[in-house]
Amino acid sequence: MNFIVFYLTYPLIWLFSRLPLFVLYLLSDCFYLLLYYLIGYRKEVILTNISYAFPEKSDKEKLQIAKKFYKHFTDIMVESIKSFSISEKQILKRYQYKNPDLVNKYVKEGKSIALVSAHLANWEWSFSLPLVIDTKVFGAYNKLRNETFEKTLKDNREKFGVKGATTANFIKLIKHNFENKIQGAYILLSDQSPHVEKTFYWGEFFGVKVPVHTGAEMLAKKNDLVVINYKAKKIKRGYYETEFEIIAENPKDFKDYDITDKFLRITERNVTEQPECYLWSHKRFKHKDRFEEWKKMQETKQQTKS
């Protein structure tokens, strides 16, 4: 069945990817009307998230951000399809890197790097990072039920040089490379909500206390990774500029969770700059009322250990 589904759908995806982007953007405009006006895809979640992040804004302003988000979201959909056939020349023209020398400086020093980022602007096209970074680049991907689709997606994301590994094996990969002195840069998108049961730390995101991913910080301290944030900014439709910013040169010098908090502050600043380009459809604040429950869980764990 997986093969049947794949061979029925993939040829269509491939054909769509061969269309010029201006044609795909016409399709994006249609998808926007469909998702926003007819389906109302996660509209309540999106408006609620925007309200948590920007409580000072009027209802009209929040609605404007939501509408612009839907337009950007459907653009991301067609740009992701285009990634199946986009050339190296096209991607470097449309997804430019402002200061890759900041990363390559540490590469020349023999350092490995944690490249942390958020789901902002176009994060999919960051699979072009190996074209500007002078070391191996590794990225995690979620395992799919359809193994044929998974292999095709993996092959596509690796075409510019990213080495992919499943999320479940990514930590093992970093450990293996560290122990065998294999230099690399690791892409870590760290802005979404973890499972409460697997949370180590709660931080403030737009003034709301939420569980946060701390994996990037923990991996950086354990494997001596320089932590660098990269942010994609939408310049105009179909064109992005990515900028790198140092978070921690020597992560072991930071107190626990200070690197994570610094990443959250940078993400808040970047989202505020282009709020319509953030992934508001993710339920980022869904666990905000479970902090006391989490604390009790931690107390129970400590008592059990004792």
PDB file of C-alpha atoms in Angstrom:
ATOM      1  CA  MET A   1       0.000   0.000   0.000  1.00  0.00           C
ATOM      2  CA  ASN A   2       2.871   2.391   0.819  1.00  0.00           C
ATOM      3  CA  PHE A   3       4.308   1.860  -2.657  1.00  0.00           C
ATOM      4  CA  ILE A   4       0.900   2.486  -4.264  1.00  0.00           C
ATOM      5  CA  VAL A   5       0.376   5.730  -2.330  1.00  0.00           C
ATOM      6  CA  PHE A   6       3.894   6.865  -3.193  1.00  0.00           C
ATOM      7  CA  TYR A   7       3.666   6.148  -6.915  1.00  0.00           C
ATOM      8  CA  LEU A   8       0.277   7.843  -7.152  1.00  0.00           C
ATOM      9  CA  THR A   9       1.295  11.038  -5.359  1.00  0.00           C
ATOM     10  CA  TYR A  10       5.004  11.594  -5.912  1.00  0.00           C
ATOM     11  CA  PRO A  11       4.795  12.109  -9.712  1.00  0.00           C
ATOM     12  CA  LEU A  12       2.285  14.922  -9.074  1.00  0.00           C
ATOM     13  CA  ILE A  13       4.547  16.531  -6.464  1.00  0.00           C
ATOM     14  CA  TRP A  14       7.504  16.279  -8.836  1.00  0.00           C
ATOM     15  CA  LEU A  15       5.533  17.789 -11.724  1.00  0.00           C
ATOM     16  CA  PHE A  16       4.320  20.670  -9.540  1.00  0.00           C
ATOM     17  CA  SER A  17       7.898  21.268  -8.403  1.00  0.00           C
ATOM     18  CA  ARG A  18       8.933  21.807 -12.020  1.00  0.00           C
ATOM     19  CA  LEU A  19       6.530  24.724 -12.397  1.00  0.00           C
ATOM     20  CA  PRO A  20       7.978  28.249 -12.177  1.00  0.00           C
ATOM     21  CA  LEU A  21       7.597  29.816  -8.745  1.00  0.00           C
ATOM     22  CA  PHE A  22       5.301  32.559 -10.045  1.00  0.00           C
ATOM     23  CA  VAL A  23       2.848  29.831 -11.089  1.00  0.00           C
ATOM     24  CA  LEU A  24       3.218  28.088  -7.725  1.00  0.00           C
ATOM     25  CA  TYR A  25       2.474  31.385  -5.999  1.00  0.00           C
ATOM     26  CA  LEU A  26      -0.808  31.601  -7.913  1.00  0.00           C
ATOM     27  CA  LEU A  27      -1.616  28.194  -6.442  1.00  0.00           C
ATOM     28  CA  SER A  28      -0.534  29.529  -3.040  1.00  0.00           C
ATOM     29  CA  ASP A  29      -3.074  32.345  -3.363  1.00  0.00           C
ATOM     30  CA  CYS A  30      -5.781  29.744  -3.983  1.00  0.00           C
ATOM     31  CA  PHE A  31      -4.616  27.653  -1.024  1.00  0.00           C
ATOM     32  CA  TYR A  32      -4.776  30.771   1.158  1.00  0.00           C
ATOM     33  CA  LEU A  33      -8.408  31.412   0.265  1.00  0.00           C
ATOM     34  CA  LEU A  34      -9.206  27.759   0.884  1.00  0.00           C
ATOM     35  CA  LEU A  35      -7.409  27.465   4.243  1.00  0.00           C
ATOM     36  CA  TYR A  36      -8.453  30.812   5.682  1.00  0.00           C
ATOM     37  CA  TYR A  37     -11.971  31.388   4.406  1.00  0.00           C
ATOM     38  CA  LEU A  38     -13.374  27.905   3.704  1.00  0.00           C
ATOM     39  CA  ILE A  39     -11.561  25.461   5.993  1.00  0.00           C
ATOM     40  CA  GLY A  40     -10.439  27.862   8.701  1.00  0.00           C
ATOM     41  CA  TYR A  41      -7.373  25.700   9.332  1.00  0.00           C
ATOM     42  CA  ARG A  42      -6.437  25.994  13.046  1.00  0.00           C
ATOM     43  CA  LYS A  43      -7.779  29.538  13.061  1.00  0.00           C
ATOM     44  CA  GLU A  44      -8.603  29.461  16.763  1.00  0.00           C
ATOM     45  CA  VAL A  45      -5.132  28.117  17.643  1.00  0.00           C
ATOM     46  CA  ILE A  46      -3.421  30.751  15.498  1.00  0.00           C
ATOM     47  CA  LEU A  47      -5.384  33.704  16.920  1.00  0.00           C
ATOM     48  CA  THR A  48      -4.950  32.407  20.477  1.00  0.00           C
ATOM     49  CA  ASN A  49      -1.179  32.089  20.018  1.00  0.00           C
ATOM     50  CA  ILE A  50      -0.937  35.599  18.560  1.00  0.00           C
ATOM     51  CA  SER A  51      -2.981  36.926  21.490  1.00  0.00           C
ATOM     52  CA  TYR A  52      -0.609  35.332  24.017  1.00  0.00           C
ATOM     53  CA  ALA A  53       2.431  36.760  22.222  1.00  0.00           C
ATOM     54  CA  PHE A  54       1.027  40.229  21.595  1.00  0.00           C
ATOM     55  CA  PRO A  55      -1.628  40.980  24.248  1.00  0.00           C
ATOM     56  CA  GLU A  56      -1.121  44.718  23.712  1.00  0.00           C
ATOM     57  CA  LYS A  57      -2.337  44.570  20.109  1.00  0.00           C
ATOM     58  CA  SER A  58      -5.936  45.234  19.131  1.00  0.00           C
ATOM     59  CA  ASP A  59      -8.185  42.489  17.756  1.00  0.00           C
ATOM     60  CA  LYS A  60      -7.891  44.104  14.333  1.00  0.00           C
ATOM     61  CA  GLU A  61      -4.085  44.008  14.465  1.00  0.00           C
ATOM     62  CA  LYS A  62      -4.086  40.368  15.593  1.00  0.00           C
ATOM     63  CA  LEU A  63      -6.418  39.446  12.752  1.00  0.00           C
ATOM     64  CA  GLN A  64      -4.112  41.189  10.261  1.00  0.00           C
ATOM     65  CA  ILE A  65      -1.139  39.175  11.536  1.00  0.00           C
ATOM     66  CA  ALA A  66      -3.211  35.984  11.219  1.00  0.00           C
ATOM     67  CA  LYS A  67      -4.216  36.748   7.622  1.00  0.00           C
ATOM     68  CA  LYS A  68      -0.627  37.538   6.658  1.00  0.00           C
ATOM     69  CA  PHE A  69       0.473  34.331   8.374  1.00  0.00           C
ATOM     70  CA  TYR A  70      -1.910  32.244   6.251  1.00  0.00           C
ATOM     71  CA  LYS A  71      -0.527  33.871   3.090  1.00  0.00           C
ATOM     72  CA  HIS A  72       3.021  33.156   4.196  1.00  0.00           C
ATOM     73  CA  PHE A  73       2.119  29.623   5.321  1.00  0.00           C
ATOM     74  CA  THR A  74       0.744  28.685   1.890  1.00  0.00           C
ATOM     75  CA  ASP A  75       3.856  30.199   0.305  1.00  0.00           C
ATOM     76  CA  ILE A  76       5.946  27.877   2.485  1.00  0.00           C
ATOM     77  CA  MET A  77       3.855  24.959   1.232  1.00  0.00           C
ATOM     78  CA  VAL A  78       4.609  25.657  -2.433  1.00  0.00           C
ATOM     79  CA  GLU A  79       8.247  26.556  -1.689  1.00  0.00           C
ATOM     80  CA  SER A  80       8.618  23.172   0.006  1.00  0.00           C
ATOM     81  CA  ILE A  81       7.279  21.532  -3.157  1.00  0.00           C
ATOM     82  CA  LYS A  82       9.706  23.584  -5.236  1.00  0.00           C
ATOM     83  CA  SER A  83      12.592  22.252  -3.137  1.00  0.00           C
ATOM     84  CA  PHE A  84      12.283  18.918  -4.973  1.00  0.00           C
ATOM     85  CA  SER A  85      13.626  20.464  -8.171  1.00  0.00           C
ATOM     86  CA  ILE A  86      15.248  23.761  -7.158  1.00  0.00           C
ATOM     87  CA  SER A  87      18.817  24.108  -8.398  1.00  0.00           C
ATOM     88  CA  GLU A  88      21.895  25.229  -6.478  1.00  0.00           C
ATOM     89  CA  LYS A  89      21.934  28.485  -8.459  1.00  0.00           C
ATOM     90  CA  GLN A  90      18.269  29.176  -7.693  1.00  0.00           C
ATOM     91  CA  ILE A  91      18.521  28.414  -3.968  1.00  0.00           C
ATOM     92  CA  LEU A  92      21.583  30.634  -3.512  1.00  0.00           C
ATOM     93  CA  LYS A  93      19.783  33.452  -5.311  1.00  0.00           C
ATOM     94  CA  ARG A  94      16.585  33.131  -3.275  1.00  0.00           C
ATOM     95  CA  TYR A  95      18.019  32.043   0.090  1.00  0.00           C
ATOM     96  CA  GLN A  96      21.076  34.179   0.751  1.00  0.00           C
ATOM     97  CA  TYR A  97      23.376  33.978   3.761  1.00  0.00           C
ATOM     98  CA  LYS A  98      24.469  37.305   5.187  1.00  0.00           C
ATOM     99  CA  ASN A  99      27.457  36.349   7.343  1.00  0.00           C
ATOM    100  CA  PRO A 100      28.526  32.684   6.985  1.00  0.00           C
ATOM    101  CA  ASP A 101      32.067  33.791   7.915  1.00  0.00           C
ATOM    102  CA  LEU A 102      30.900  33.878  11.548  1.00  0.00           C
ATOM    103  CA  VAL A 103      30.301  30.121  11.403  1.00  0.00           C
ATOM    104  CA  ASN A 104      33.354  29.333   9.284  1.00  0.00           C
ATOM    105  CA  LYS A 105      35.582  31.171  11.761  1.00  0.00           C
ATOM    106  CA  TYR A 106      34.854  28.459  14.340  1.00  0.00           C
ATOM    107  CA  VAL A 107      35.087  25.736  11.702  1.00  0.00           C
ATOM    108  CA  LYS A 108      38.652  26.869  10.936  1.00  0.00           C
ATOM    109  CA  GLU A 109      39.399  26.652  14.672  1.00  0.00           C
ATOM    110  CA  GLY A 110      38.375  22.990  14.594  1.00  0.00           C
ATOM    111  CA  LYS A 111      35.108  23.526  16.485  1.00  0.00           C
ATOM    112  CA  SER A 112      31.817  21.737  15.939  1.00  0.00           C
ATOM    113  CA  ILE A 113      28.648  23.811  16.011  1.00  0.00           C
ATOM    114  CA  ALA A 114      25.035  23.643  17.148  1.00  0.00           C
ATOM    115  CA  LEU A 115      23.023  25.690  14.648  1.00  0.00           C
ATOM    116  CA  VAL A 116      19.837  26.566  16.515  1.00  0.00           C
ATOM    117  CA  SER A 117      16.830  28.175  14.930  1.00  0.00           C
ATOM    118  CA  ALA A 118      13.061  28.649  15.073  1.00  0.00           C
ATOM    119  CA  HIS A 119      10.237  27.897  12.655  1.00  0.00           C
ATOM    120  CA  LEU A 120      10.451  31.376  11.164  1.00  0.00           C
ATOM    121  CA  ALA A 121      10.248  32.561   7.540  1.00  0.00           C
ATOM    122  CA  ASN A 122      11.439  29.580   5.450  1.00  0.00           C
ATOM    123  CA  TRP A 123      13.220  26.967   7.565  1.00  0.00           C
ATOM    124  CA  GLU A 124      12.913  24.264   4.874  1.00  0.00           C
ATOM    125  CA  TRP A 125      15.348  25.969   2.500  1.00  0.00           C
ATOM    126  CA  SER A 126      18.049  25.909   5.174  1.00  0.00           C
ATOM    127  CA  PHE A 127      18.942  22.521   3.659  1.00  0.00           C
ATOM    128  CA  SER A 128      21.237  24.724   1.532  1.00  0.00           C
ATOM    129  CA  LEU A 129      23.498  25.434   4.541  1.00  0.00           C
ATOM    130  CA  PRO A 130      26.290  23.094   3.284  1.00  0.00           C
ATOM    131  CA  LEU A 131      26.722  25.415   0.284  1.00  0.00           C
ATOM    132  CA  VAL A 132      28.140  28.150   2.551  1.00  0.00           C
ATOM    133  CA  ILE A 133      29.485  26.291   5.605  1.00  0.00           C
ATOM    134  CA  ASP A 134      32.890  24.633   5.360  1.00  0.00           C
ATOM    135  CA  THR A 135      32.137  21.497   7.358  1.00  0.00           C
ATOM    136  CA  LYS A 136      29.715  18.585   7.314  1.00  0.00           C
ATOM    137  CA  VAL A 137      26.158  19.636   8.164  1.00  0.00           C
ATOM    138  CA  PHE A 138      23.804  17.206   9.910  1.00  0.00           C
ATOM    139  CA  GLY A 139      20.043  17.503  10.251  1.00  0.00           C
ATOM    140  CA  ALA A 140      17.370  15.483  12.042  1.00  0.00           C
ATOM    141  CA  TYR A 141      14.130  14.343  10.450  1.00  0.00           C
ATOM    142  CA  ASN A 142      11.052  12.569  11.785  1.00  0.00           C
ATOM    143  CA  LYS A 143      10.572   8.979  10.756  1.00  0.00           C
ATOM    144  CA  LEU A 144       7.532   8.465   8.507  1.00  0.00           C
ATOM    145  CA  ARG A 145       5.246   5.456   8.363  1.00  0.00           C
ATOM    146  CA  ASN A 146       5.646   5.400   4.609  1.00  0.00           C
ATOM    147  CA  GLU A 147       9.301   4.338   4.224  1.00  0.00           C
ATOM    148  CA  THR A 148       9.320   5.085   0.494  1.00  0.00           C
ATOM    149  CA  PHE A 149       8.234   8.681   1.094  1.00  0.00           C
ATOM    150  CA  GLU A 150      10.765   8.945   3.910  1.00  0.00           C
ATOM    151  CA  LYS A 151      13.653   7.901   1.675  1.00  0.00           C
ATOM    152  CA  THR A 152      12.566  10.325  -1.056  1.00  0.00           C
ATOM    153  CA  LEU A 153      12.269  13.243   1.381  1.00  0.00           C
ATOM    154  CA  LYS A 154      15.627  12.361   2.932  1.00  0.00           C
ATOM    155  CA  ASP A 155      17.305  12.195  -0.476  1.00  0.00           C
ATOM    156  CA  ASN A 156      15.833  15.563  -1.415  1.00  0.00           C
ATOM    157  CA  ARG A 157      16.958  17.251   1.802  1.00  0.00           C
ATOM    158  CA  GLU A 158      20.454  15.827   1.353  1.00  0.00           C
ATOM    159  CA  LYS A 159      20.959  16.977  -2.237  1.00  0.00           C
ATOM    160  CA  PHE A 160      22.990  20.054  -1.220  1.00  0.00           C
ATOM    161  CA  GLY A 161      25.040  18.105   1.305  1.00  0.00           C
ATOM    162  CA  VAL A 162      23.076  17.833   4.566  1.00  0.00           C
ATOM    163  CA  LYS A 163      23.568  14.438   6.218  1.00  0.00           C
ATOM    164  CA  GLY A 164      20.212  13.290   7.617  1.00  0.00           C
ATOM    165  CA  ALA A 165      19.488  11.138  10.644  1.00  0.00           C
ATOM    166  CA  THR A 166      16.213  10.273  12.346  1.00  0.00           C
ATOM    167  CA  THR A 167      15.384  12.289  15.459  1.00  0.00           C
ATOM    168  CA  ALA A 168      15.705   9.120  17.545  1.00  0.00           C
ATOM    169  CA  ASN A 169      19.286   8.569  16.328  1.00  0.00           C
ATOM    170  CA  PHE A 170      20.470  12.188  16.206  1.00  0.00           C
ATOM    171  CA  ILE A 171      21.898  12.276  19.737  1.00  0.00           C
ATOM    172  CA  LYS A 172      23.778   9.025  19.065  1.00  0.00           C
ATOM    173  CA  LEU A 173      25.176  10.559  15.865  1.00  0.00           C
ATOM    174  CA  ILE A 174      26.483  13.634  17.704  1.00  0.00           C
ATOM    175  CA  LYS A 175      28.027  11.449  20.414  1.00  0.00           C
ATOM    176  CA  HIS A 176      29.664   9.191  17.823  1.00  0.00           C
ATOM    177  CA  ASN A 177      31.126  12.174  15.960  1.00  0.00           C
ATOM    178  CA  PHE A 178      32.380  13.775  19.187  1.00  0.00           C
ATOM    179  CA  GLU A 179      34.089  10.586  20.368  1.00  0.00           C
ATOM    180  CA  ASN A 180      35.667  10.023  16.946  1.00  0.00           C
ATOM    181  CA  LYS A 181      36.718  13.669  16.514  1.00  0.00           C
ATOM    182  CA  ILE A 182      34.479  14.149  13.452  1.00  0.00           C
ATOM    183  CA  GLN A 183      33.799  17.845  13.003  1.00  0.00           C
ATOM    184  CA  GLY A 184      30.327  19.019  12.028  1.00  0.00           C
ATOM    185  CA  ALA A 185      27.465  21.473  12.341  1.00  0.00           C
ATOM    186  CA  TYR A 186      24.118  20.250  13.668  1.00  0.00           C
ATOM    187  CA  ILE A 187      20.782  21.848  12.745  1.00  0.00           C
ATOM    188  CA  LEU A 188      18.495  22.042  15.793  1.00  0.00           C
ATOM    189  CA  LEU A 189      15.059  23.689  15.586  1.00  0.00           C
ATOM    190  CA  SER A 190      14.329  24.307  19.262  1.00  0.00           C
ATOM    191  CA  ASP A 191      11.307  26.601  19.539  1.00  0.00           C
ATOM    192  CA  GLN A 192       8.376  24.181  19.680  1.00  0.00           C
ATOM    193  CA  SER A 193       6.698  22.589  22.697  1.00  0.00           C
ATOM    194  CA  PRO A 194       8.127  19.361  24.174  1.00  0.00           C
ATOM    195  CA  HIS A 195       6.063  16.744  25.985  1.00  0.00           C
ATOM    196  CA  VAL A 196       5.540  17.823  29.577  1.00  0.00           C
ATOM    197  CA  GLU A 197       6.678  14.416  30.818  1.00  0.00           C
ATOM    198  CA  LYS A 198      10.017  14.846  29.021  1.00  0.00           C
ATOM    199  CA  THR A 199      10.568  18.470  30.064  1.00  0.00           C
ATOM    200  CA  PHE A 200      13.570  19.512  32.145  1.00  0.00           C
ATOM    201  CA  TYR A 201      12.941  23.256  32.242  1.00  0.00           C
ATOM    202  CA  TRP A 202      10.184  25.849  31.945  1.00  0.00           C
ATOM    203  CA  GLY A 203      11.047  29.282  30.587  1.00  0.00           C
ATOM    204  CA  GLU A 204       9.192  32.415  29.573  1.00  0.00           C
ATOM    205  CA  PHE A 205       8.232  32.826  25.942  1.00  0.00           C
ATOM    206  CA  PHE A 206       6.531  36.158  25.265  1.00  0.00           C
ATOM    207  CA  GLY A 207       5.896  36.439  29.003  1.00  0.00           C
ATOM    208  CA  VAL A 208       4.151  33.058  29.252  1.00  0.00           C
ATOM    209  CA  LYS A 209       5.754  30.242  31.270  1.00  0.00           C
ATOM    210  CA  VAL A 210       6.003  27.208  29.004  1.00  0.00           C
ATOM    211  CA  PRO A 211       8.002  23.969  28.767  1.00  0.00           C
ATOM    212  CA  VAL A 212      10.987  24.410  26.456  1.00  0.00           C
ATOM    213  CA  HIS A 213      13.413  22.166  24.618  1.00  0.00           C
ATOM    214  CA  THR A 214      16.826  22.125  26.311  1.00  0.00           C
ATOM    215  CA  GLY A 215      18.429  19.528  24.070  1.00  0.00           C
ATOM    216  CA  ALA A 216      20.582  22.022  22.148  1.00  0.00           C
ATOM    217  CA  GLU A 217      22.088  23.382  25.356  1.00  0.00           C
ATOM    218  CA  MET A 218      22.664  19.935  26.863  1.00  0.00           C
ATOM    219  CA  LEU A 219      24.264  18.604  23.669  1.00  0.00           C
ATOM    220  CA  ALA A 220      26.442  21.727  23.341  1.00  0.00           C
ATOM    221  CA  LYS A 221      27.788  21.381  26.890  1.00  0.00           C
ATOM    222  CA  LYS A 222      28.342  17.648  26.593  1.00  0.00           C
ATOM    223  CA  ASN A 223      29.976  17.694  23.152  1.00  0.00           C
ATOM    224  CA  ASP A 224      31.723  21.097  23.241  1.00  0.00           C
ATOM    225  CA  LEU A 225      29.606  22.680  20.499  1.00  0.00           C
ATOM    226  CA  VAL A 226      29.661  26.397  19.749  1.00  0.00           C
ATOM    227  CA  VAL A 227      26.018  27.543  19.800  1.00  0.00           C
ATOM    228  CA  ILE A 228      25.028  29.822  16.917  1.00  0.00           C
ATOM    229  CA  ASN A 229      21.532  31.021  16.076  1.00  0.00           C
ATOM    230  CA  TYR A 230      20.501  31.427  12.462  1.00  0.00           C
ATOM    231  CA  LYS A 231      17.498  33.503  11.447  1.00  0.00           C
ATOM    232  CA  ALA A 232      15.832  33.643   8.063  1.00  0.00           C
ATOM    233  CA  LYS A 233      14.175  36.967   7.223  1.00  0.00           C
ATOM    234  CA  LYS A 234      11.666  37.308   4.406  1.00  0.00           C
ATOM    235  CA  ILE A 235      12.852  40.091   2.099  1.00  0.00           C
ATOM    236  CA  LYS A 236      10.010  39.684  -0.391  1.00  0.00           C
ATOM    237  CA  ARG A 237       7.979  36.823  -1.779  1.00  0.00           C
ATOM    238  CA  GLY A 238      10.308  33.956  -2.570  1.00  0.00           C
ATOM    239  CA  TYR A 239      13.445  35.693  -1.282  1.00  0.00           C
ATOM    240  CA  TYR A 240      15.076  35.294   2.134  1.00  0.00           C
ATOM    241  CA  GLU A 241      18.199  36.458   3.919  1.00  0.00           C
ATOM    242  CA  THR A 242      19.687  34.377   6.709  1.00  0.00           C
ATOM    243  CA  GLU A 243      21.862  35.875   9.440  1.00  0.00           C
ATOM    244  CA  PHE A 244      23.977  34.080  12.043  1.00  0.00           C
ATOM    245  CA  GLU A 245      24.354  35.247  15.655  1.00  0.00           C
ATOM    246  CA  ILE A 246      26.623  33.790  18.316  1.00  0.00           C
ATOM    247  CA  ILE A 247      24.888  32.545  21.477  1.00  0.00           C
ATOM    248  CA  ALA A 248      27.657  30.682  23.288  1.00  0.00           C
ATOM    249  CA  GLU A 249      31.286  30.268  22.256  1.00  0.00           C
ATOM    250  CA  ASN A 250      32.107  28.213  25.354  1.00  0.00           C
ATOM    251  CA  PRO A 251      28.795  26.661  26.496  1.00  0.00           C
ATOM    252  CA  LYS A 252      30.278  25.100  29.630  1.00  0.00           C
ATOM    253  CA  ASP A 253      30.879  28.615  30.981  1.00  0.00           C
ATOM    254  CA  PHE A 254      27.110  29.245  31.101  1.00  0.00           C
ATOM    255  CA  LYS A 255      24.864  28.405  34.019  1.00  0.00           C
ATOM    256  CA  ASP A 256      22.218  25.752  33.389  1.00  0.00           C
ATOM    257  CA  TYR A 257      19.472  26.977  31.063  1.00  0.00           C
ATOM    258  CA  ASP A 258      21.068  30.398  30.413  1.00  0.00           C
ATOM    259  CA  ILE A 259      21.783  29.366  26.812  1.00  0.00           C
ATOM    260  CA  THR A 260      18.176  28.198  26.432  1.00  0.00           C
ATOM    261  CA  ASP A 261      16.879  31.503  27.825  1.00  0.00           C
ATOM    262  CA  LYS A 262      19.158  33.469  25.499  1.00  0.00           C
ATOM    263  CA  PHE A 263      17.798  31.523  22.534  1.00  0.00           C
ATOM    264  CA  LEU A 264      14.221  32.318  23.643  1.00  0.00           C
ATOM    265  CA  ARG A 265      14.999  36.049  23.867  1.00  0.00           C
ATOM    266  CA  ILE A 266      16.559  36.011  20.379  1.00  0.00           C
ATOM    267  CA  THR A 267      13.546  34.129  19.008  1.00  0.00           C
ATOM    268  CA  GLU A 268      11.115  36.618  20.592  1.00  0.00           C
ATOM    269  CA  ARG A 269      13.014  39.498  18.980  1.00  0.00           C
ATOM    270  CA  ASN A 270      13.064  37.838  15.565  1.00  0.00           C
ATOM    271  CA  VAL A 271       9.377  36.881  15.705  1.00  0.00           C
ATOM    272  CA  THR A 272       8.406  40.415  16.748  1.00  0.00           C
ATOM    273  CA  GLU A 273      10.271  41.755  13.720  1.00  0.00           C
ATOM    274  CA  GLN A 274       8.180  39.631  11.307  1.00  0.00           C
ATOM    275  CA  PRO A 275       5.260  38.153  13.277  1.00  0.00           C
ATOM    276  CA  GLU A 276       3.407  36.970  10.183  1.00  0.00           C
ATOM    277  CA  CYS A 277       6.350  34.678   9.327  1.00  0.00           C
ATOM    278  CA  TYR A 278       6.276  32.575  12.509  1.00  0.00           C
ATOM    279  CA  LEU A 279       4.595  29.146  12.683  1.00  0.00           C
ATOM    280  CA  TRP A 280       1.565  30.164  14.771  1.00  0.00           C
ATOM    281  CA  SER A 281      -0.343  27.000  13.821  1.00  0.00           C
ATOM    282  CA  HIS A 282       1.765  25.029  16.315  1.00  0.00           C
ATOM    283  CA  LYS A 283       0.177  24.838  19.789  1.00  0.00           C
ATOM    284  CA  ARG A 284       3.147  26.519  21.466  1.00  0.00           C
ATOM    285  CA  PHE A 285       1.274  27.569  24.618  1.00  0.00           C
ATOM    286  CA  LYS A 286      -0.859  24.447  25.066  1.00  0.00           C
ATOM    287  CA  HIS A 287       0.844  23.358  28.313  1.00  0.00           C
ATOM    288  CA  LYS A 288       0.985  26.770  29.976  1.00  0.00           C
ATOM    289  CA  ASP A 289      -1.416  25.693  32.769  1.00  0.00           C
ATOM    290  CA  ARG A 290       0.490  22.508  33.631  1.00  0.00           C
ATOM    291  CA  PHE A 291       3.505  23.999  35.422  1.00  0.00           C
ATOM    292  CA  GLU A 292       2.285  23.093  38.913  1.00  0.00           C
ATOM    293  CA  GLU A 293       1.469  19.584  37.687  1.00  0.00           C
ATOM    294  CA  TRP A 294       5.002  19.290  36.287  1.00  0.00           C
ATOM    295  CA  LYS A 295       6.540  20.434  39.584  1.00  0.00           C
ATOM    296  CA  LYS A 296       4.614  17.739  41.450  1.00  0.00           C
ATOM    297  CA  MET A 297       5.844  15.178  38.912  1.00  0.00           C
ATOM    298  CA  GLN A 298       9.437  16.251  39.611  1.00  0.00           C
ATOM    299  CA  GLU A 299       8.903  16.027  43.372  1.00  0.00           C
ATOM    300  CA  THR A 300       7.489  12.518  42.995  1.00  0.00           C
ATOM    301  CA  LYS A 301      10.510  11.481  40.890  1.00  0.00           C
ATOM    302  CA  GLN A 302      12.888  12.831  43.545  1.00  0.00           C
ATOM    303  CA  GLN A 303      11.034  11.005  46.300  1.00  0.00           C
ATOM    304  CA  THR A 304      11.143   7.771  44.297  1.00  0.00           C
ATOM    305  CA  LYS A 305      14.919   8.136  43.812  1.00  0.00           C
ATOM    306  CA  SER A 306      15.386   8.790  47.526  1.00  0.00           C
TER     307      SER A 306
END
